[in-house]
Short mmCIF file of C-alpha atoms in Angstrom, two decimals:
data_model
loop_
_atom_site.label_atom_id
_atom_site.label_comp_id
_atom_site.label_asym_id
_atom_site.label_seq_id
_atom_site.Cartn_x
_atom_site.Cartn_y
_atom_site.Cartn_z
CA MET A 328 62.04 48.46 140.04
CA GLY A 329 59.11 50.40 138.62
CA ARG A 330 60.42 50.04 135.04
CA LEU A 331 60.60 46.23 135.23
CA THR A 332 57.53 44.15 134.43
CA SER A 333 56.17 41.80 137.08
CA GLY A 334 57.65 38.86 135.16
CA GLU A 335 61.08 40.50 135.08
CA ARG A 336 60.90 41.28 138.80
CA GLN A 337 59.99 37.66 139.54
CA LEU A 338 62.86 36.44 137.34
CA ALA A 339 65.26 38.77 139.18
CA ALA A 340 64.01 37.44 142.53
CA ILE A 341 64.52 33.83 141.40
CA VAL A 342 68.04 34.48 140.08
CA LEU A 343 69.06 36.33 143.23
CA THR A 344 67.60 33.60 145.44
CA VAL A 345 69.60 30.96 143.56
CA LEU A 346 72.72 33.13 143.90
CA ALA A 347 72.10 33.52 147.64
CA VAL A 348 71.81 29.74 147.98
CA ILE A 349 75.11 29.35 146.11
CA GLY A 350 76.65 31.83 148.55
CA ILE A 351 75.38 29.80 151.50
CA ALA A 352 76.81 26.61 149.97
CA MET A 353 80.18 28.31 149.40
CA ALA A 354 80.25 29.63 152.97
CA ALA A 355 79.35 26.21 154.41
CA ALA A 356 81.84 24.30 152.28
CA GLY A 357 84.68 26.80 152.62
CA ARG A 358 84.36 27.54 156.34
CA ALA A 359 87.75 29.02 157.33
CA ASP A 360 88.99 28.93 153.71
CA PRO A 361 88.80 32.17 151.67
CA LEU A 362 86.06 30.39 149.71
CA GLY A 363 83.88 30.63 152.81
CA VAL A 364 84.50 34.37 153.11
CA HIS A 365 83.55 34.83 149.47
CA GLY A 366 80.45 32.72 150.03
CA LEU A 367 79.39 35.16 152.73
CA LEU A 368 80.12 38.08 150.38
CA VAL A 369 77.98 36.50 147.63
CA LEU A 370 75.18 35.96 150.15
CA LEU A 371 75.27 39.58 151.36
CA TYR A 372 75.50 40.99 147.83
CA SER A 373 72.62 38.91 146.47
CA GLY A 374 70.61 39.41 149.65
CA ALA A 375 70.83 43.20 149.41
CA LEU A 376 69.73 43.15 145.79
CA LEU A 377 66.97 40.64 146.59
CA ALA A 378 65.62 42.93 149.31
CA LEU A 379 65.52 45.77 146.76
CA VAL A 380 63.66 43.61 144.24
CA LEU A 381 61.18 42.28 146.80
CA SER A 382 60.40 45.82 148.00
CA GLY A 383 58.92 46.56 144.58
CA LEU A 384 57.72 43.09 143.63
CA PHE A 385 54.02 44.01 143.63
CA GLU A 386 54.26 47.46 142.09
CA ARG A 387 52.06 48.27 139.11
CA GLU A 388 53.09 47.28 135.61
CA PRO A 389 55.31 49.92 133.98
CA ASP A 390 53.89 52.37 131.44
CA PRO A 391 54.01 50.86 127.91
CA GLU A 392 55.19 54.27 126.73
CA ARG A 393 58.65 53.36 128.08
CA LEU A 394 59.19 51.14 125.05
CA SER A 395 59.29 54.25 122.86
CA ARG A 396 62.45 55.42 124.66
CA TYR A 397 65.92 53.97 124.99
CA TYR A 398 66.58 51.94 128.13
CA ASP A 399 69.18 54.04 129.91
CA ASP A 400 68.70 53.18 133.59
CA PRO A 401 71.37 50.41 133.61
CA ILE A 402 73.76 52.78 131.83
CA LYS A 403 73.40 55.32 134.64
CA VAL A 404 74.26 52.68 137.23
CA GLY A 405 77.20 51.59 135.05
CA VAL A 406 78.52 55.17 135.00
CA ALA A 407 78.28 55.31 138.81
CA PHE A 408 80.19 52.01 139.16
CA THR A 409 82.77 53.30 136.68
CA MET A 410 83.63 56.33 138.79
CA ILE A 411 83.53 54.42 142.09
CA TRP A 412 86.07 51.92 140.74
CA ALA A 413 88.12 54.74 139.22
CA VAL A 414 88.61 56.45 142.57
CA PHE A 415 89.21 53.15 144.40
CA GLY A 416 91.59 51.69 141.83
CA MET A 417 93.63 54.87 141.44
CA PHE A 418 93.85 55.36 145.21
CA ILE A 419 95.24 51.83 145.58
CA GLY A 420 97.64 52.58 142.72
CA VAL A 421 98.99 55.69 144.45
CA TRP A 422 99.34 53.69 147.65
CA ALA A 423 101.26 50.93 145.85
CA ALA A 424 103.54 53.49 144.18
CA ALA A 425 104.19 55.16 147.52
CA GLN A 426 105.16 51.81 149.06
CA LEU A 427 108.04 51.51 146.60
CA ALA A 428 109.46 54.76 147.97
CA TRP A 429 108.37 54.27 151.58
CA PRO A 430 107.98 50.51 152.27
CA SER A 431 106.69 51.09 155.80
CA LEU A 432 103.37 52.16 154.28
CA ASN A 433 102.34 48.51 154.30
CA PHE A 434 102.06 48.97 158.10
CA ASP A 435 103.57 45.51 158.64
CA THR A 436 100.31 43.84 157.60
CA ALA A 437 99.96 41.04 155.08
CA TRP A 438 96.78 42.34 153.42
CA ALA A 439 98.40 45.73 152.68
CA SER A 440 101.65 44.36 151.25
CA PHE A 441 102.66 45.43 147.76
CA GLY A 442 102.09 41.95 146.35
CA ARG A 443 98.42 42.09 147.37
CA ILE A 444 97.47 45.69 146.68
CA ARG A 445 99.16 45.78 143.27
CA PRO A 446 96.68 43.32 141.65
CA ALA A 447 93.87 45.11 143.53
CA HIS A 448 95.00 48.26 141.71
CA THR A 449 95.23 46.66 138.27
CA THR A 450 91.89 44.86 138.61
CA GLY A 451 90.19 47.93 140.09
CA VAL A 452 91.38 50.16 137.26
CA ILE A 453 91.33 47.80 134.27
CA PHE A 454 88.26 45.71 135.04
CA GLY A 455 86.40 47.87 137.56
CA PHE A 456 86.88 51.28 135.95
CA GLY A 457 87.54 50.21 132.36
CA GLY A 458 85.12 47.28 132.26
CA ASN A 459 82.18 49.22 133.65
CA ALA A 460 82.90 52.08 131.25
CA LEU A 461 82.92 49.64 128.33
CA ILE A 462 79.67 47.97 129.36
CA ALA A 463 77.87 51.26 130.02
CA THR A 464 79.00 52.97 126.82
CA SER A 465 78.33 49.85 124.72
CA PHE A 466 74.72 49.82 125.95
CA HIS A 467 74.44 53.49 125.01
CA VAL A 468 76.12 53.22 121.61
CA VAL A 469 74.37 50.05 120.41
CA GLN A 470 70.95 51.59 121.05
CA ARG A 471 71.69 54.91 119.34
CA THR A 472 73.44 53.44 116.30
CA SER A 473 70.80 50.73 115.89
CA ARG A 474 67.84 53.02 116.63
CA ALA A 475 66.52 50.18 118.77
CA ARG A 476 65.93 49.66 122.48
CA LEU A 477 67.94 47.01 124.35
CA ALA A 478 66.54 43.55 123.66
CA ASP A 479 65.16 43.10 127.18
CA GLN A 480 65.21 44.82 130.57
CA PHE A 481 66.49 42.04 132.81
CA SER A 482 69.77 41.14 131.04
CA PRO A 483 71.39 44.61 131.33
CA TRP A 484 70.91 44.57 135.10
CA PHE A 485 72.25 41.02 135.34
CA VAL A 486 75.35 42.06 133.37
CA ILE A 487 76.00 45.23 135.38
CA PHE A 488 75.53 43.75 138.86
CA GLY A 489 76.96 40.35 137.95
CA TYR A 490 80.11 41.91 136.54
CA ASN A 491 80.64 44.03 139.63
CA LEU A 492 80.21 40.97 141.83
CA PHE A 493 83.09 39.41 139.88
CA CYS A 494 85.22 42.52 140.51
CA LEU A 495 84.41 42.40 144.23
CA LEU A 496 85.35 38.71 144.45
CA ALA A 497 88.62 39.42 142.65
CA VAL A 498 89.76 42.40 144.74
CA THR A 499 88.74 41.01 148.12
CA GLY A 500 90.47 37.76 147.20
CA TYR A 501 93.76 39.58 146.60
CA PHE A 502 93.60 41.17 150.04
CA MET A 503 93.26 37.64 151.50
CA GLY A 504 96.26 36.44 149.48
CA LEU A 505 94.13 34.57 146.96
CA THR A 506 95.53 34.63 143.41
CA GLN A 507 96.26 32.44 140.40
CA SER A 508 99.44 34.50 139.85
CA LYS A 509 98.52 35.16 136.22
CA GLU A 510 98.90 38.73 134.98
CA TYR A 511 95.46 40.35 134.52
CA ALA A 512 93.91 36.94 135.32
CA GLU A 513 94.46 36.60 139.07
CA PRO A 514 90.91 35.70 140.25
CA GLU A 515 90.35 32.09 141.25
CA TRP A 516 88.25 29.43 139.53
CA TYR A 517 84.78 30.18 140.92
CA ALA A 518 85.08 33.91 140.11
CA ASP A 519 86.21 32.96 136.59
CA LEU A 520 83.21 30.64 136.17
CA TRP A 521 80.84 33.37 137.31
CA LEU A 522 82.34 35.81 134.82
CA VAL A 523 81.69 33.33 132.00
CA VAL A 524 77.97 33.30 132.88
CA VAL A 525 77.86 37.10 132.98
CA TRP A 526 79.84 37.50 129.77
CA VAL A 527 77.70 35.04 127.77
CA THR A 528 74.62 37.00 128.87
CA TYR A 529 76.34 40.22 127.77
CA PHE A 530 77.22 38.73 124.37
CA ALA A 531 73.68 37.40 123.83
CA LEU A 532 72.13 40.76 124.79
CA TYR A 533 74.39 42.65 122.41
CA ILE A 534 73.68 40.28 119.50
CA ARG A 535 69.92 40.36 120.15
CA THR A 536 69.92 44.16 120.24
CA LEU A 537 71.82 44.37 116.95
CA ALA A 538 69.35 41.91 115.43
CA ARG A 539 66.53 44.33 116.36
CA ARG A 540 68.22 47.30 114.69
CA LYS A 541 66.19 49.65 112.53
CA GLU A 542 69.31 50.81 110.70
CA PRO A 543 70.47 48.44 107.94
CA HIS A 544 74.11 49.34 108.53
CA ILE A 545 76.11 48.26 111.60
CA TYR A 546 78.20 51.27 112.58
CA VAL A 547 81.93 50.58 113.06
CA ALA A 548 81.85 51.24 116.83
CA ASN A 549 79.69 48.13 117.16
CA TRP A 550 82.28 46.11 115.23
CA TYR A 551 84.87 47.04 117.85
CA TYR A 552 82.52 46.38 120.78
CA MET A 553 81.64 42.97 119.34
CA ALA A 554 85.31 42.08 118.85
CA PHE A 555 85.95 43.12 122.45
CA ILE A 556 83.10 41.00 123.84
CA LEU A 557 83.71 37.90 121.71
CA VAL A 558 87.51 37.69 121.87
CA VAL A 559 87.72 38.49 125.59
CA ALA A 560 85.36 35.54 126.20
CA ILE A 561 87.62 33.21 124.21
CA LEU A 562 90.78 34.50 125.93
CA HIS A 563 89.29 34.27 129.40
CA ILE A 564 88.01 30.72 129.01
CA VAL A 565 91.18 29.26 127.48
CA ASN A 566 93.64 30.96 129.82
CA ASN A 567 91.66 30.18 132.97
CA ILE A 568 91.06 26.46 132.51
CA ALA A 569 92.00 25.22 135.96
CA LEU A 570 91.26 22.42 138.41
CA PRO A 571 90.42 23.31 142.04
CA ILE A 572 92.11 21.16 144.67
CA SER A 573 88.58 20.54 146.00
CA LEU A 574 85.14 22.11 145.71
CA ALA A 575 85.59 23.30 149.30
CA SER A 576 88.77 25.25 148.52
CA ALA A 577 89.44 28.46 146.65
CA LYS A 578 92.82 27.20 145.44
CA SER A 579 93.20 25.78 141.93
CA TYR A 580 95.97 24.86 139.50
CA THR A 581 96.06 25.62 135.79
CA VAL A 582 95.93 22.76 133.32
CA TRP A 583 98.68 24.32 131.21
CA PRO A 584 102.19 23.05 132.01
CA GLY A 585 105.51 24.92 131.95
CA VAL A 586 106.30 26.99 128.91
CA GLN A 587 102.85 26.27 127.45
CA ASP A 588 101.37 28.04 130.46
CA ALA A 589 103.58 31.06 129.77
CA MET A 590 102.61 31.04 126.10
CA VAL A 591 98.87 30.80 126.81
CA GLN A 592 99.17 33.45 129.54
CA TRP A 593 100.79 36.01 127.26
CA TRP A 594 98.53 35.12 124.37
CA TYR A 595 95.81 36.09 126.85
CA GLY A 596 97.70 38.97 128.48
CA HIS A 597 98.62 40.84 125.32
CA ASN A 598 95.23 40.24 123.74
CA ALA A 599 93.59 41.54 126.90
CA VAL A 600 95.45 44.74 126.03
CA ALA A 601 94.34 44.34 122.41
CA PHE A 602 90.66 43.61 122.79
CA PHE A 603 89.83 44.89 126.28
CA LEU A 604 92.04 47.97 126.44
CA THR A 605 92.17 48.77 122.72
CA ALA A 606 89.23 47.48 120.67
CA GLY A 607 86.57 48.44 123.22
CA PHE A 608 87.97 51.92 123.74
CA LEU A 609 88.41 52.44 119.99
CA ALA A 610 84.65 51.84 119.84
CA MET A 611 84.25 54.76 122.25
CA LEU A 612 86.58 56.87 120.10
CA TYR A 613 84.70 56.14 116.87
CA TYR A 614 81.35 57.12 118.38
CA TYR A 615 81.97 59.89 120.92
CA LEU A 616 84.75 61.81 119.11
CA PRO A 617 82.67 62.53 115.97
CA LYS A 618 79.64 63.31 118.15
CA ARG A 619 81.55 65.79 120.29
CA ALA A 620 83.41 67.36 117.36
CA ASP A 621 80.16 67.49 115.37
CA ARG A 622 81.98 66.11 112.36
CA PRO A 623 81.78 62.75 110.54
CA ILE A 624 84.64 60.33 110.95
CA PHE A 625 87.39 61.24 108.47
CA SER A 626 87.39 57.88 106.67
CA TYR A 627 84.90 55.14 107.36
CA ARG A 628 86.75 52.80 105.01
CA LEU A 629 89.99 53.37 106.93
CA SER A 630 88.23 52.52 110.19
CA ILE A 631 87.14 49.15 108.76
CA LEU A 632 90.61 48.37 107.38
CA SER A 633 92.09 49.27 110.75
CA PHE A 634 89.58 47.00 112.49
CA TRP A 635 90.58 43.93 110.48
CA GLY A 636 94.29 44.76 110.75
CA ILE A 637 94.14 45.07 114.53
CA THR A 638 91.95 41.96 114.86
CA PHE A 639 94.33 39.80 112.84
CA PHE A 640 97.78 41.13 113.82
CA TYR A 641 97.19 41.43 117.58
CA MET A 642 96.35 37.74 117.92
CA TRP A 643 99.94 36.74 117.17
CA ALA A 644 101.87 39.37 119.14
CA GLY A 645 101.80 37.97 122.70
CA SER A 646 105.01 35.96 122.47
CA HIS A 647 107.10 39.14 122.38
CA HIS A 648 106.69 39.10 126.18
CA LEU A 649 108.78 35.93 126.25
CA HIS A 650 111.99 36.91 124.49
CA TYR A 651 115.09 35.14 125.86
CA THR A 652 113.02 32.36 127.46
CA ALA A 653 112.52 28.64 126.78
CA LEU A 654 109.87 29.51 124.18
CA PRO A 655 110.98 28.35 120.69
CA HIS A 656 112.92 31.03 118.85
CA TRP A 657 110.61 31.00 115.84
CA VAL A 658 107.62 31.73 118.09
CA GLN A 659 109.48 34.70 119.59
CA ASN A 660 110.23 35.93 116.05
CA LEU A 661 106.58 35.52 115.09
CA GLY A 662 105.45 37.69 117.99
CA MET A 663 108.11 40.31 117.24
CA THR A 664 107.18 40.48 113.54
CA PHE A 665 103.46 40.84 114.09
CA SER A 666 104.08 43.43 116.82
CA VAL A 667 105.96 45.62 114.34
CA MET A 668 103.26 45.10 111.71
CA LEU A 669 100.65 46.24 114.26
CA LEU A 670 101.92 49.77 113.93
CA VAL A 671 100.11 50.16 110.58
CA PRO A 672 96.47 49.53 111.66
CA SER A 673 97.09 51.19 115.03
CA TRP A 674 98.35 54.42 113.51
CA ALA A 675 95.54 54.24 110.96
CA SER A 676 93.04 54.52 113.83
CA ALA A 677 94.99 57.27 115.59
CA GLY A 678 95.37 59.20 112.33
CA ASN A 679 91.71 58.72 111.50
CA ALA A 680 90.76 60.26 114.84
CA LEU A 681 93.08 63.25 114.46
CA LEU A 682 92.01 63.92 110.85
CA THR A 683 88.39 63.88 111.99
CA LEU A 684 89.21 67.01 113.96
CA ASN A 685 90.13 68.94 110.80
CA GLY A 686 87.86 71.95 110.75
CA ALA A 687 87.09 71.53 114.45
CA TRP A 688 90.36 72.64 116.06
CA HIS A 689 88.63 75.66 117.57
CA ARG A 690 86.43 73.19 119.46
CA VAL A 691 89.51 71.36 120.74
CA ARG A 692 90.90 74.66 121.99
CA ASP A 693 87.71 75.65 123.79
CA ASP A 694 86.24 72.32 124.89
CA ALA A 695 88.15 70.33 127.54
CA THR A 696 85.97 67.26 126.87
CA LEU A 697 87.06 67.14 123.24
CA ARG A 698 90.62 67.81 124.39
CA PHE A 699 90.44 64.63 126.50
CA MET A 700 89.70 62.68 123.31
CA PHE A 701 92.38 64.50 121.30
CA ILE A 702 95.07 63.69 123.89
CA ALA A 703 93.77 60.10 124.02
CA ALA A 704 94.36 59.74 120.26
CA ILE A 705 97.88 61.20 120.66
CA PHE A 706 98.74 58.76 123.46
CA TYR A 707 97.22 55.87 121.53
CA GLY A 708 99.54 56.57 118.62
CA LEU A 709 102.50 57.04 120.96
CA SER A 710 101.81 53.87 122.97
CA THR A 711 101.35 51.68 119.92
CA PHE A 712 104.60 52.93 118.41
CA GLU A 713 106.39 52.31 121.70
CA GLY A 714 104.85 48.83 121.99
CA SER A 715 106.07 47.84 118.52
CA PHE A 716 109.50 49.28 119.32
CA LEU A 717 109.81 47.44 122.65
CA ALA A 718 108.83 44.14 120.98
CA ILE A 719 112.05 44.15 118.93
CA ARG A 720 114.39 41.68 120.63
CA PRO A 721 117.52 43.90 121.05
CA VAL A 722 115.39 46.73 122.48
CA ASN A 723 113.54 44.24 124.67
CA SER A 724 116.84 43.04 126.13
CA LEU A 725 117.25 46.54 127.59
CA SER A 726 113.66 47.30 128.56
CA HIS A 727 112.26 44.01 129.87
CA TYR A 728 111.78 43.69 133.65
CA THR A 729 112.49 47.42 134.04
CA ASP A 730 110.28 50.41 134.82
CA TRP A 731 110.29 51.29 131.12
CA THR A 732 107.59 48.63 130.68
CA VAL A 733 105.65 50.20 133.57
CA GLY A 734 105.91 53.58 131.86
CA HIS A 735 104.73 52.08 128.57
CA VAL A 736 101.72 50.42 130.18
CA HIS A 737 100.69 53.61 131.95
CA ALA A 738 101.14 55.75 128.85
CA GLY A 739 98.43 53.53 127.38
CA ALA A 740 96.34 53.05 130.53
CA LEU A 741 96.34 56.69 131.65
CA GLY A 742 96.96 58.63 128.45
CA TRP A 743 94.80 56.50 126.15
CA VAL A 744 92.26 54.42 128.12
CA ALA A 745 91.45 56.84 130.94
CA PHE A 746 91.46 59.94 128.74
CA ILE A 747 89.08 58.51 126.13
CA THR A 748 86.87 57.19 128.95
CA PHE A 749 86.61 60.57 130.65
CA GLY A 750 85.98 62.26 127.30
CA ALA A 751 83.22 59.74 126.54
CA LEU A 752 81.65 60.12 129.99
CA TYR A 753 81.62 63.91 129.81
CA THR A 754 79.85 63.58 126.44
CA LEU A 755 77.46 60.87 127.63
CA VAL A 756 76.43 62.11 131.08
CA PRO A 757 74.56 65.32 130.10
CA THR A 758 72.67 63.40 127.39
CA LEU A 759 71.88 60.52 129.71
CA TRP A 760 70.48 62.69 132.50
CA ARG A 761 68.95 65.20 130.04
CA ARG A 762 71.09 68.13 131.11
CA GLU A 763 72.22 70.95 128.87
CA ARG A 764 75.85 70.54 129.88
CA MET A 765 78.10 69.25 132.67
CA TYR A 766 77.59 70.84 136.07
CA SER A 767 80.86 72.75 135.77
CA ALA A 768 82.92 73.30 132.63
CA THR A 769 85.64 74.70 134.89
CA LEU A 770 85.90 71.41 136.77
CA VAL A 771 86.20 69.53 133.46
CA GLU A 772 89.09 71.87 132.61
CA VAL A 773 90.69 71.32 136.03
CA HIS A 774 90.32 67.55 135.63
CA PHE A 775 91.94 67.67 132.20
CA TRP A 776 95.04 69.51 133.39
CA LEU A 777 95.40 67.42 136.56
CA ALA A 778 95.17 64.24 134.49
CA LEU A 779 97.58 65.45 131.80
CA ILE A 780 100.18 66.73 134.29
CA GLY A 781 99.89 63.53 136.33
CA THR A 782 100.30 61.34 133.25
CA LEU A 783 103.34 63.21 131.99
CA ILE A 784 105.07 63.16 135.38
CA TYR A 785 104.35 59.45 135.80
CA VAL A 786 105.36 58.34 132.31
CA PHE A 787 108.53 60.43 132.07
CA ALA A 788 109.62 59.27 135.53
CA MET A 789 109.20 55.62 134.51
CA TRP A 790 110.87 56.08 131.13
CA ASN A 791 113.93 57.58 132.81
CA SER A 792 113.87 55.05 135.62
CA GLY A 793 113.56 52.09 133.27
CA ILE A 794 116.33 53.09 130.89
CA ILE A 795 118.70 53.79 133.80
CA GLN A 796 117.80 50.41 135.34
CA GLY A 797 118.44 48.56 132.09
CA LEU A 798 121.78 50.29 131.56
CA MET A 799 122.93 49.70 135.14
CA TRP A 800 122.01 45.99 134.98
CA ARG A 801 124.07 45.43 131.85
CA THR A 802 127.14 47.56 132.70
CA TYR A 803 130.33 45.52 133.23
CA THR A 804 133.74 46.40 134.60
CA ALA A 805 137.01 45.71 132.82
CA GLU A 806 137.14 42.42 134.76
CA ASP A 807 133.77 41.35 133.25
CA THR A 808 131.89 41.66 136.53
CA LEU A 809 128.74 43.65 137.08
CA ALA A 810 129.54 47.29 137.82
CA TYR A 811 126.40 47.83 139.93
CA SER A 812 124.55 45.68 142.42
CA PHE A 813 120.78 45.40 142.35
CA VAL A 814 120.64 47.57 145.49
CA ASP A 815 122.61 50.27 143.63
CA SER A 816 119.90 50.35 140.97
CA LEU A 817 117.21 50.64 143.65
CA VAL A 818 118.94 53.65 145.17
CA ALA A 819 119.12 55.27 141.72
CA MET A 820 115.37 54.70 141.26
CA TYR A 821 114.34 56.38 144.51
CA PRO A 822 113.65 59.91 143.18
CA TYR A 823 111.74 58.47 140.22
CA TYR A 824 109.52 56.43 142.53
CA ILE A 825 108.66 59.60 144.44
CA ALA A 826 107.89 61.36 141.14
CA ARG A 827 105.68 58.44 140.08
CA THR A 828 103.71 58.73 143.31
CA VAL A 829 103.24 62.47 142.75
CA GLY A 830 102.07 61.89 139.17
CA GLY A 831 99.60 59.23 140.29
CA LEU A 832 98.32 61.54 143.02
CA PHE A 833 97.60 64.26 140.45
CA PHE A 834 95.66 61.75 138.37
CA LEU A 835 93.72 60.49 141.41
CA ILE A 836 92.71 64.03 142.41
CA GLY A 837 91.54 64.60 138.83
CA ALA A 838 89.38 61.46 138.99
CA ILE A 839 87.83 62.66 142.27
CA VAL A 840 87.06 66.03 140.65
CA GLY A 841 85.48 64.20 137.70
CA ALA A 842 83.37 61.99 139.97
CA TYR A 843 82.10 65.06 141.84
CA ASN A 844 81.26 66.83 138.58
CA ILE A 845 79.33 63.82 137.28
CA TRP A 846 77.48 63.49 140.61
CA MET A 847 76.45 67.14 140.59
CA THR A 848 75.36 66.91 136.95
CA ALA A 849 73.13 63.93 137.77
CA ARG A 850 71.58 65.87 140.68
CA ALA A 851 70.74 68.95 138.60
CA ALA A 852 67.23 69.60 137.27
CA PRO A 853 66.53 67.93 133.91
CA LEU A 854 65.65 69.92 130.81
CA SER A 855 61.96 70.44 130.31
CA ARG A 856 62.03 69.68 126.57
CA ALA A 857 61.38 66.10 125.47
CA GLU A 858 64.18 63.86 124.30
CA GLN A 859 64.56 64.03 120.51
CA ASP A 860 66.82 61.01 120.05
CA LEU A 861 64.36 58.10 120.16
CA PRO A 862 64.38 54.52 118.91
CA VAL A 863 62.43 53.73 115.79
CA THR A 864 59.24 51.88 116.72
CA ASN A 865 56.38 50.33 114.83
CA ASN A 866 53.99 52.78 116.45
CA PRO A 867 53.71 55.91 114.25
CA ALA A 868 52.63 57.98 117.24
CA THR A 869 55.88 57.39 119.09
CA ALA A 870 58.28 57.22 116.14
CA PRO A 871 60.71 60.15 115.90
CA ALA A 872 60.08 62.78 113.26
CA GLU A 873 62.25 62.67 110.15
#
């Protein structure tokens, strides 16, 4: 609290008090309803933070010298949340995978059933792990590329803690059986409303920081971060328009009827992949890969062309999830066509990343952190090709509803999203805590190989499983009856489900190793030399030397 001004501490206390009152109102109105449980959670969460703020409410004003440095404290907390959610989300994922091979692992309890822990896994990994990584790295990148400090000190904390409150409400709701049953959009109405408040604050903070920039040019990573923030807000609001059955109940119903609901959902769902799991992480790639390789991006012009191609084409691709449904045929064709066209800007970004490494291959060989980013670019190119391929209707007739789709998603989620995130964090953490290097280069190497082996086992198991499933489901006898029952296909999948669990376990162990390495790096003694990378200020005494 010592870095916040007295006015900022008072504002934090007021906001947290209001949030605590909202929690009390939710608990009183909900009573035995899950809304009441979440009201108690909001009260405890805001109360703990309020106690922390009040403990330092009357501390001295912070040193004005702080304004000559970047504001990195919220980023450090964001990194911690990132790794906490990584370990939690991946553990739940391994548990869910194991349940498919050994169903008794739900222990005959409702809260631990596959239908409840599966969304806890996806939310924990995508929004908990991925979302915190995006927020933390965006705060880091926008300051360094703008040569300006964050626009204020209160908003970053509101975004970090407010976003993680949303994640807590979502995951605990799933364990209670609370869900909207929308892929990647399961949280109920009050959690969705809270996320809108947090996200608007995030958007305003980012815009205000860019407006303060001392560099005339807006670096391309910020283009991708801005697309991620803006489009996710639009997607979230439109897809989650819902009416609660009462203000005292957690249950709500969407305003979208029938096939329109499916269309809006997959417009949201596929663009969540596009702008949450692609655009934001491409921003990481375009900043941290050149920094780690110590080489400029191969083609800045290509990165801009790729940005506009991805931004335009992705918007129309969601209907390829609805082939062979009641959706009009021309809409299915539209989604299929734009999905194939997406291959061009996607491969442009992957190729741009790989060509940036020209002249730095010796670094890739020797540096496991850079190797994380190299493999991420490979998997990004592979996943985007596979996505365009699976969107073609005849291919989709084989792959849809099978484990092939699961393999495709995890090739992107593990091989692309997680790998670029770990590469970015291993680049960011020593700089953030002013350390010369990570605590252990050996542990980074161990993490890399655990993650790569786990990803390959997982993805190849699901590719094989999915193709076999699809073929078994469409095999007919000479009498035009199905040759295999659904149970036959489940028996055939059994060894692949065990392999998937093993692959996920490898990846989980790697994440634990990474979390330990980051923790030990943060605990190490900082370098004695002063930070050289400083924002440009109007004070000549504190401005960095040319």
